[in-house]
Amino acid sequence: MVKSEKYNNTILAVAEDDSVDEVECMMRNKSVQIVGGVLALTGITYVGSGCQSIQDKLDVIQSQTTTREVSIAEEMISEEKNTEKSIVTEQKTETDVADDIPSEENIDDAVYLTQYEEIISRYIELNHQKLEYGDLTNIEFPYETADDVYARYNVMLVLEELDNVGYVIDDIDGDGVKELIIADMTSPLIYDIYTMDGDVPKLVAASWERSNTTYCGNHFCTEGSGGAANFIVSYKVFKGNEMQTEYYLYTDLLENGESVFFYTTNSIMDKNNDNLITQEEYNGIKEETESGGCVYPGLKTMVEQ
């Protein structure tokens, strides 16, 4: 026998001998179909079968939803990593390109090197010509010079052997402008020091047959003769692109013919105004001025042996 039951406005035909459980199962399936329709509209996929309970099906749906959320999150993280990697790659590329561009300092070094190499090459050329002393007065000297330096090529570098002569390009006072130092490789003797006056080399110190400049670590000592009774010792430092004298020691004659000793911190020696000192004081200051003499560091040979 068949009897009818109504569930949510739907007529169900059920055999009398069917169990109540079967009816309840059909009701649950109907509810699941309704839930499935709603989920389909929201884009969530659900697969169910048989008389699985509503709670079981919802648990499965929740699991599927969680899995989808995790997958989306992983995709977002992956995209972020790829974006970061792309940015890092672009930055690295820009850095690599920047490394290939010469820095201002390297460009300046190239300018110094070119100008200073011309000076070295010219000295070697003149030295090989085996010139006489008087020939130097007829050779053009194309560089700027300090007020107390002769505008000519160094006599000792032109006329003497270059076996022990070396040179180095060094920023003596740390002001960013590099100097060319030409010096003896076996003693503190300095032949020439050039610096840059704009883009042109300038001779700021030079030794010659009557005056020698030596390197003393933190200063330079210049000693020379200005006449039979006149001997000068000066303590110098290089700064501000020039050689600056901190003090002079010198000997000279008074009007009565007496040989005396002077000390001054003035830029010009004037025995009428400078400090008159004893010979003992003179000797002590002279010894201090000459102390520390050493070979200038980093020298390279001017000519191949």
mmCIF file of C-alpha atoms in Angstrom:
data_model
loop_
_atom_site.group_PDB
_atom_site.id
_atom_site.type_symbol
_atom_site.label_atom_id
_atom_site.label_comp_id
_atom_site.label_asym_id
_atom_site.label_seq_id
_atom_site.Cartn_x
_atom_site.Cartn_y
_atom_site.Cartn_z
ATOM 1 C CA MET A 1 0.000 0.000 0.000
ATOM 2 C CA VAL A 2 1.144 3.476 -0.840
ATOM 3 C CA LYS A 3 0.552 6.512 1.330
ATOM 4 C CA SER A 4 1.287 10.138 0.600
ATOM 5 C CA GLU A 5 3.165 12.545 2.770
ATOM 6 C CA LYS A 6 3.835 16.194 2.191
ATOM 7 C CA TYR A 7 7.276 17.681 2.887
ATOM 8 C CA ASN A 8 8.063 21.288 2.104
ATOM 9 C CA ASN A 9 5.081 21.442 -0.203
ATOM 10 C CA THR A 10 6.321 18.349 -2.082
ATOM 11 C CA ILE A 11 4.163 15.213 -2.237
ATOM 12 C CA LEU A 12 6.094 12.077 -1.511
ATOM 13 C CA ALA A 13 4.766 8.658 -2.361
ATOM 14 C CA VAL A 14 5.955 6.091 0.122
ATOM 15 C CA ALA A 15 5.152 2.388 0.363
ATOM 16 C CA GLU A 16 3.421 1.468 3.594
ATOM 17 C CA ASP A 17 5.957 -1.155 4.285
ATOM 18 C CA ASP A 18 8.870 1.261 3.767
ATOM 19 C CA SER A 19 10.616 2.222 6.893
ATOM 20 C CA VAL A 20 10.559 5.653 8.394
ATOM 21 C CA ASP A 21 14.345 5.810 7.916
ATOM 22 C CA GLU A 22 13.922 5.747 4.155
ATOM 23 C CA VAL A 23 11.578 8.696 4.297
ATOM 24 C CA GLU A 24 13.969 10.658 6.451
ATOM 25 C CA CYS A 25 16.770 9.845 4.032
ATOM 26 C CA MET A 26 14.804 11.267 1.139
ATOM 27 C CA MET A 27 14.102 14.390 3.138
ATOM 28 C CA ARG A 28 17.782 14.855 3.873
ATOM 29 C CA ASN A 29 18.656 14.349 0.205
ATOM 30 C CA LYS A 30 16.200 17.065 -0.677
ATOM 31 C CA SER A 31 17.830 19.423 1.807
ATOM 32 C CA VAL A 32 21.225 18.586 0.448
ATOM 33 C CA GLN A 33 20.028 19.349 -3.064
ATOM 34 C CA ILE A 34 18.882 22.779 -1.907
ATOM 35 C CA VAL A 35 22.212 23.426 -0.141
ATOM 36 C CA GLY A 36 24.083 22.180 -3.225
ATOM 37 C CA GLY A 37 22.185 24.649 -5.376
ATOM 38 C CA VAL A 38 23.114 27.511 -3.119
ATOM 39 C CA LEU A 39 26.751 26.449 -3.069
ATOM 40 C CA ALA A 40 26.778 26.152 -6.861
ATOM 41 C CA LEU A 41 25.707 29.775 -7.072
ATOM 42 C CA THR A 42 28.560 30.808 -4.793
ATOM 43 C CA GLY A 43 31.184 28.908 -6.803
ATOM 44 C CA ILE A 44 31.877 26.132 -4.256
ATOM 45 C CA THR A 45 31.971 22.610 -5.613
ATOM 46 C CA TYR A 46 30.449 19.869 -3.547
ATOM 47 C CA VAL A 47 30.172 16.150 -4.256
ATOM 48 C CA GLY A 48 27.961 13.985 -2.064
ATOM 49 C CA SER A 49 26.306 10.615 -2.298
ATOM 50 C CA GLY A 50 23.858 8.330 -0.583
ATOM 51 C CA CYS A 51 22.398 9.162 2.776
ATOM 52 C CA GLN A 52 25.424 11.041 4.082
ATOM 53 C CA SER A 53 24.319 13.313 6.877
ATOM 54 C CA ILE A 54 23.974 17.070 6.388
ATOM 55 C CA GLN A 55 26.678 17.682 8.991
ATOM 56 C CA ASP A 56 29.049 15.312 7.200
ATOM 57 C CA LYS A 57 28.452 17.077 3.903
ATOM 58 C CA LEU A 58 28.948 20.490 5.472
ATOM 59 C CA ASP A 59 32.232 19.269 6.963
ATOM 60 C CA VAL A 60 33.376 18.185 3.498
ATOM 61 C CA ILE A 61 32.350 21.559 2.066
ATOM 62 C CA GLN A 62 34.183 23.388 4.829
ATOM 63 C CA SER A 63 37.290 21.297 4.083
ATOM 64 C CA GLN A 64 37.045 22.106 0.380
ATOM 65 C CA THR A 65 36.602 25.797 1.150
ATOM 66 C CA THR A 66 39.627 25.828 3.459
ATOM 67 C CA THR A 67 41.707 24.041 0.834
ATOM 68 C CA ARG A 68 40.687 26.606 -1.773
ATOM 69 C CA GLU A 69 41.545 29.487 0.582
ATOM 70 C CA VAL A 70 44.984 27.970 1.299
ATOM 71 C CA SER A 71 45.571 27.520 -2.417
ATOM 72 C CA ILE A 72 44.657 31.152 -3.122
ATOM 73 C CA ALA A 73 46.952 32.336 -0.298
ATOM 74 C CA GLU A 74 49.812 30.247 -1.649
ATOM 75 C CA GLU A 75 49.278 31.711 -5.111
ATOM 76 C CA MET A 76 49.365 35.243 -3.656
ATOM 77 C CA ILE A 77 52.582 34.502 -1.735
ATOM 78 C CA SER A 78 54.153 33.028 -4.862
ATOM 79 C CA GLU A 79 53.227 36.123 -6.873
ATOM 80 C CA GLU A 80 54.699 38.379 -4.166
ATOM 81 C CA LYS A 81 57.963 36.392 -4.165
ATOM 82 C CA ASN A 82 58.159 36.590 -7.950
ATOM 83 C CA THR A 83 57.563 40.350 -7.794
ATOM 84 C CA GLU A 84 60.271 40.779 -5.129
ATOM 85 C CA LYS A 85 62.652 38.650 -7.164
ATOM 86 C CA SER A 86 61.944 40.775 -10.233
ATOM 87 C CA ILE A 87 62.612 43.980 -8.280
ATOM 88 C CA VAL A 88 65.874 42.586 -6.863
ATOM 89 C CA THR A 89 66.919 41.488 -10.358
ATOM 90 C CA GLU A 90 66.197 44.952 -11.753
ATOM 91 C CA GLN A 91 68.102 46.585 -8.897
ATOM 92 C CA LYS A 92 71.052 44.261 -9.419
ATOM 93 C CA THR A 93 71.032 45.044 -13.135
ATOM 94 C CA GLU A 94 71.047 48.774 -12.392
ATOM 95 C CA THR A 95 73.928 48.244 -9.943
ATOM 96 C CA ASP A 96 75.892 46.248 -12.498
ATOM 97 C CA VAL A 97 75.428 49.033 -15.043
ATOM 98 C CA ALA A 98 76.484 51.633 -12.466
ATOM 99 C CA ASP A 99 79.629 49.609 -11.728
ATOM 100 C CA ASP A 100 80.566 49.824 -15.386
ATOM 101 C CA ILE A 101 80.388 53.638 -15.337
ATOM 102 C CA PRO A 102 83.709 55.172 -14.222
ATOM 103 C CA SER A 103 83.339 57.088 -10.972
ATOM 104 C CA GLU A 104 84.355 60.730 -10.762
ATOM 105 C CA GLU A 105 87.394 59.687 -8.750
ATOM 106 C CA ASN A 106 88.459 57.171 -11.430
ATOM 107 C CA ILE A 107 87.995 59.785 -14.141
ATOM 108 C CA ASP A 108 90.154 62.203 -12.153
ATOM 109 C CA ASP A 109 92.795 59.490 -11.710
ATOM 110 C CA ALA A 110 92.864 59.012 -15.467
ATOM 111 C CA VAL A 111 93.412 62.747 -15.968
ATOM 112 C CA TYR A 112 96.229 62.800 -13.394
ATOM 113 C CA LEU A 113 97.789 59.702 -14.851
ATOM 114 C CA THR A 114 97.786 61.072 -18.397
ATOM 115 C CA GLN A 115 99.262 64.439 -17.405
ATOM 116 C CA TYR A 116 101.838 62.976 -15.043
ATOM 117 C CA GLU A 117 102.876 60.240 -17.467
ATOM 118 C CA GLU A 118 103.711 62.954 -19.991
ATOM 119 C CA ILE A 119 106.104 64.500 -17.457
ATOM 120 C CA ILE A 120 107.776 61.144 -16.763
ATOM 121 C CA SER A 121 108.082 60.403 -20.478
ATOM 122 C CA ARG A 122 109.561 63.838 -21.149
ATOM 123 C CA TYR A 123 112.233 63.374 -18.480
ATOM 124 C CA ILE A 124 113.225 60.005 -19.917
ATOM 125 C CA GLU A 125 113.389 61.503 -23.397
ATOM 126 C CA LEU A 126 115.558 64.431 -22.273
ATOM 127 C CA ASN A 127 117.825 62.164 -20.251
ATOM 128 C CA HIS A 128 118.472 59.957 -23.278
ATOM 129 C CA GLN A 129 119.522 62.999 -25.317
ATOM 130 C CA LYS A 130 122.688 63.445 -23.206
ATOM 131 C CA LEU A 131 122.278 67.197 -22.963
ATOM 132 C CA GLU A 132 124.619 69.744 -21.410
ATOM 133 C CA TYR A 133 123.715 72.007 -18.498
ATOM 134 C CA GLY A 134 123.334 75.078 -20.698
ATOM 135 C CA ASP A 135 120.924 73.279 -23.009
ATOM 136 C CA LEU A 136 118.192 73.384 -20.379
ATOM 137 C CA THR A 137 117.733 77.129 -20.741
ATOM 138 C CA ASN A 138 116.617 76.591 -24.333
ATOM 139 C CA ILE A 139 114.033 73.922 -23.547
ATOM 140 C CA GLU A 140 110.501 75.134 -23.029
ATOM 141 C CA PHE A 141 108.974 74.259 -19.670
ATOM 142 C CA PRO A 142 105.179 74.135 -20.251
ATOM 143 C CA TYR A 143 103.959 73.875 -16.654
ATOM 144 C CA GLU A 144 103.000 76.286 -13.916
ATOM 145 C CA THR A 145 105.494 76.775 -11.065
ATOM 146 C CA ALA A 146 105.440 77.973 -7.464
ATOM 147 C CA ASP A 147 107.034 81.349 -6.756
ATOM 148 C CA ASP A 148 110.170 79.877 -5.152
ATOM 149 C CA VAL A 149 110.819 77.232 -7.821
ATOM 150 C CA TYR A 150 112.720 77.622 -11.080
ATOM 151 C CA ALA A 151 110.586 77.149 -14.194
ATOM 152 C CA ARG A 152 112.681 74.453 -15.799
ATOM 153 C CA TYR A 153 113.182 70.718 -15.941
ATOM 154 C CA ASN A 154 115.167 69.281 -13.052
ATOM 155 C CA VAL A 155 118.888 69.384 -13.808
ATOM 156 C CA MET A 156 119.626 66.182 -11.894
ATOM 157 C CA LEU A 157 116.938 64.209 -13.726
ATOM 158 C CA VAL A 158 118.083 65.395 -17.135
ATOM 159 C CA LEU A 159 121.865 65.123 -16.701
ATOM 160 C CA GLU A 160 122.319 62.227 -14.249
ATOM 161 C CA GLU A 161 121.508 58.526 -14.422
ATOM 162 C CA LEU A 162 117.924 57.490 -13.680
ATOM 163 C CA ASP A 163 118.711 54.043 -12.264
ATOM 164 C CA ASN A 164 117.689 54.932 -8.694
ATOM 165 C CA VAL A 165 114.926 57.371 -9.595
ATOM 166 C CA GLY A 166 111.333 56.456 -8.838
ATOM 167 C CA TYR A 167 107.929 58.100 -8.914
ATOM 168 C CA VAL A 168 104.521 57.724 -7.341
ATOM 169 C CA ILE A 169 101.140 59.421 -7.728
ATOM 170 C CA ASP A 170 99.870 60.155 -4.242
ATOM 171 C CA ASP A 171 97.476 62.506 -2.452
ATOM 172 C CA ILE A 172 100.000 63.992 -0.031
ATOM 173 C CA ASP A 173 97.651 66.103 2.080
ATOM 174 C CA GLY A 174 94.463 64.079 1.599
ATOM 175 C CA ASP A 175 92.539 66.882 -0.106
ATOM 176 C CA GLY A 176 91.444 64.734 -3.049
ATOM 177 C CA VAL A 177 94.006 66.163 -5.484
ATOM 178 C CA LYS A 178 96.843 63.780 -6.258
ATOM 179 C CA GLU A 179 100.457 64.776 -6.679
ATOM 180 C CA LEU A 180 103.317 63.376 -8.709
ATOM 181 C CA ILE A 181 106.359 62.759 -6.529
ATOM 182 C CA ILE A 182 109.668 62.004 -8.250
ATOM 183 C CA ALA A 183 112.253 60.868 -5.708
ATOM 184 C CA ASP A 184 115.370 58.849 -5.058
ATOM 185 C CA MET A 185 114.637 55.200 -4.272
ATOM 186 C CA THR A 186 117.605 54.827 -1.905
ATOM 187 C CA SER A 187 117.472 58.054 0.128
ATOM 188 C CA PRO A 188 114.997 60.718 1.374
ATOM 189 C CA LEU A 189 115.873 63.001 -1.564
ATOM 190 C CA ILE A 190 112.904 64.484 -3.434
ATOM 191 C CA TYR A 191 113.585 65.648 -6.994
ATOM 192 C CA ASP A 192 110.230 67.134 -7.988
ATOM 193 C CA ILE A 193 106.690 67.423 -6.676
ATOM 194 C CA TYR A 194 103.893 68.343 -9.072
ATOM 195 C CA THR A 195 100.271 68.986 -8.198
ATOM 196 C CA MET A 196 97.286 69.897 -10.364
ATOM 197 C CA ASP A 197 96.322 73.536 -10.841
ATOM 198 C CA GLY A 198 92.929 72.954 -12.392
ATOM 199 C CA ASP A 199 93.712 70.577 -15.226
ATOM 200 C CA VAL A 200 97.344 71.682 -15.620
ATOM 201 C CA PRO A 201 100.321 70.284 -13.645
ATOM 202 C CA LYS A 202 102.164 72.727 -11.397
ATOM 203 C CA LEU A 203 105.701 72.288 -10.071
ATOM 204 C CA VAL A 204 105.616 73.120 -6.346
ATOM 205 C CA ALA A 205 108.925 71.712 -5.080
ATOM 206 C CA ALA A 206 112.253 70.849 -6.692
ATOM 207 C CA SER A 207 115.772 69.988 -5.677
ATOM 208 C CA TRP A 208 118.709 71.336 -7.625
ATOM 209 C CA GLU A 209 122.465 71.567 -7.313
ATOM 210 C CA ARG A 210 122.374 74.161 -4.523
ATOM 211 C CA SER A 211 119.199 73.137 -2.701
ATOM 212 C CA ASN A 212 117.842 69.739 -1.671
ATOM 213 C CA THR A 213 114.395 68.795 -0.388
ATOM 214 C CA THR A 214 114.074 65.605 1.645
ATOM 215 C CA TYR A 215 111.075 63.625 2.844
ATOM 216 C CA CYS A 216 110.803 63.316 6.644
ATOM 217 C CA GLY A 217 107.548 61.425 7.112
ATOM 218 C CA ASN A 218 105.196 64.160 8.304
ATOM 219 C CA HIS A 219 107.063 67.073 6.736
ATOM 220 C CA PHE A 220 109.711 68.062 4.212
ATOM 221 C CA CYS A 221 113.082 69.608 4.945
ATOM 222 C CA THR A 222 114.713 71.940 2.440
ATOM 223 C CA GLU A 223 118.360 72.902 2.836
ATOM 224 C CA GLY A 224 120.338 75.129 0.572
ATOM 225 C CA SER A 225 122.947 77.792 0.220
ATOM 226 C CA GLY A 226 122.222 81.377 -0.718
ATOM 227 C CA GLY A 227 125.824 82.489 -0.662
ATOM 228 C CA ALA A 228 129.155 81.948 1.064
ATOM 229 C CA ALA A 229 127.846 82.771 4.543
ATOM 230 C CA ASN A 230 124.180 82.125 3.940
ATOM 231 C CA PHE A 231 122.779 78.643 4.637
ATOM 232 C CA ILE A 232 119.029 78.043 4.929
ATOM 233 C CA VAL A 233 117.065 75.218 6.545
ATOM 234 C CA SER A 234 113.277 75.214 6.274
ATOM 235 C CA TYR A 235 110.546 73.032 7.758
ATOM 236 C CA LYS A 236 107.783 72.578 5.175
ATOM 237 C CA VAL A 237 104.437 70.840 4.909
ATOM 238 C CA PHE A 238 102.379 70.274 1.810
ATOM 239 C CA LYS A 239 98.769 71.401 2.086
ATOM 240 C CA GLY A 240 96.283 73.363 0.045
ATOM 241 C CA ASN A 241 98.059 72.385 -3.188
ATOM 242 C CA GLU A 242 101.251 74.140 -2.170
ATOM 243 C CA MET A 243 104.378 73.725 -0.121
ATOM 244 C CA GLN A 244 104.067 75.884 2.993
ATOM 245 C CA THR A 245 107.031 76.862 5.151
ATOM 246 C CA GLU A 246 106.360 76.720 8.887
ATOM 247 C CA TYR A 247 109.729 78.179 9.859
ATOM 248 C CA TYR A 248 113.175 79.065 8.576
ATOM 249 C CA LEU A 249 116.608 78.636 10.140
ATOM 250 C CA TYR A 250 119.471 80.444 8.490
ATOM 251 C CA THR A 251 122.904 81.833 8.920
ATOM 252 C CA ASP A 252 124.066 85.217 7.716
ATOM 253 C CA LEU A 253 126.627 87.936 8.281
ATOM 254 C CA LEU A 254 126.139 91.110 10.234
ATOM 255 C CA GLU A 255 127.562 94.371 8.960
ATOM 256 C CA ASN A 256 130.642 93.849 11.115
ATOM 257 C CA GLY A 257 131.297 90.516 9.391
ATOM 258 C CA GLU A 258 130.165 88.350 12.294
ATOM 259 C CA SER A 259 128.370 85.109 11.356
ATOM 260 C CA VAL A 260 125.103 84.748 13.271
ATOM 261 C CA PHE A 261 122.004 82.517 13.391
ATOM 262 C CA PHE A 262 118.355 83.382 12.822
ATOM 263 C CA TYR A 263 114.958 81.791 13.282
ATOM 264 C CA THR A 264 111.655 83.016 11.849
ATOM 265 C CA THR A 265 108.115 81.843 11.168
ATOM 266 C CA ASN A 266 107.596 84.638 8.642
ATOM 267 C CA SER A 267 107.233 83.757 4.983
ATOM 268 C CA ILE A 268 110.096 86.075 4.081
ATOM 269 C CA MET A 269 113.496 86.089 5.780
ATOM 270 C CA ASP A 270 114.585 89.471 7.086
ATOM 271 C CA LYS A 271 117.605 89.517 9.395
ATOM 272 C CA ASN A 272 116.670 92.983 10.618
ATOM 273 C CA ASN A 273 113.437 91.650 12.123
ATOM 274 C CA ASP A 274 113.960 87.899 12.595
ATOM 275 C CA ASN A 275 114.889 86.247 15.899
ATOM 276 C CA LEU A 276 118.588 86.088 16.624
ATOM 277 C CA ILE A 277 119.450 82.741 18.254
ATOM 278 C CA THR A 278 122.571 81.026 19.571
ATOM 279 C CA GLN A 279 124.487 78.424 17.601
ATOM 280 C CA GLU A 280 123.405 75.790 20.123
ATOM 281 C CA GLU A 281 119.758 76.664 19.565
ATOM 282 C CA TYR A 282 120.333 76.661 15.825
ATOM 283 C CA ASN A 283 121.911 73.204 15.902
ATOM 284 C CA GLY A 284 119.074 71.769 18.014
ATOM 285 C CA ILE A 285 116.316 73.084 15.751
ATOM 286 C CA LYS A 286 118.246 72.046 12.629
ATOM 287 C CA GLU A 287 118.617 68.498 13.935
ATOM 288 C CA GLU A 288 114.887 68.327 14.705
ATOM 289 C CA THR A 289 114.018 69.644 11.239
ATOM 290 C CA GLU A 290 116.199 67.045 9.510
ATOM 291 C CA SER A 291 114.958 64.147 11.657
ATOM 292 C CA GLY A 292 112.707 61.440 10.278
ATOM 293 C CA GLY A 293 114.284 61.381 6.845
ATOM 294 C CA CYS A 294 113.215 58.314 4.843
ATOM 295 C CA VAL A 295 112.512 57.086 1.330
ATOM 296 C CA TYR A 296 109.123 58.246 0.045
ATOM 297 C CA PRO A 297 106.780 55.218 0.128
ATOM 298 C CA GLY A 298 105.349 53.463 -2.913
ATOM 299 C CA LEU A 299 107.920 54.545 -5.485
ATOM 300 C CA LYS A 300 108.078 52.763 -8.844
ATOM 301 C CA THR A 301 111.170 52.815 -11.036
ATOM 302 C CA MET A 302 111.140 55.501 -13.702
ATOM 303 C CA VAL A 303 113.004 53.360 -16.217
ATOM 304 C CA GLU A 304 113.213 49.609 -16.677
ATOM 305 C CA GLN A 305 116.518 48.163 -15.502
#
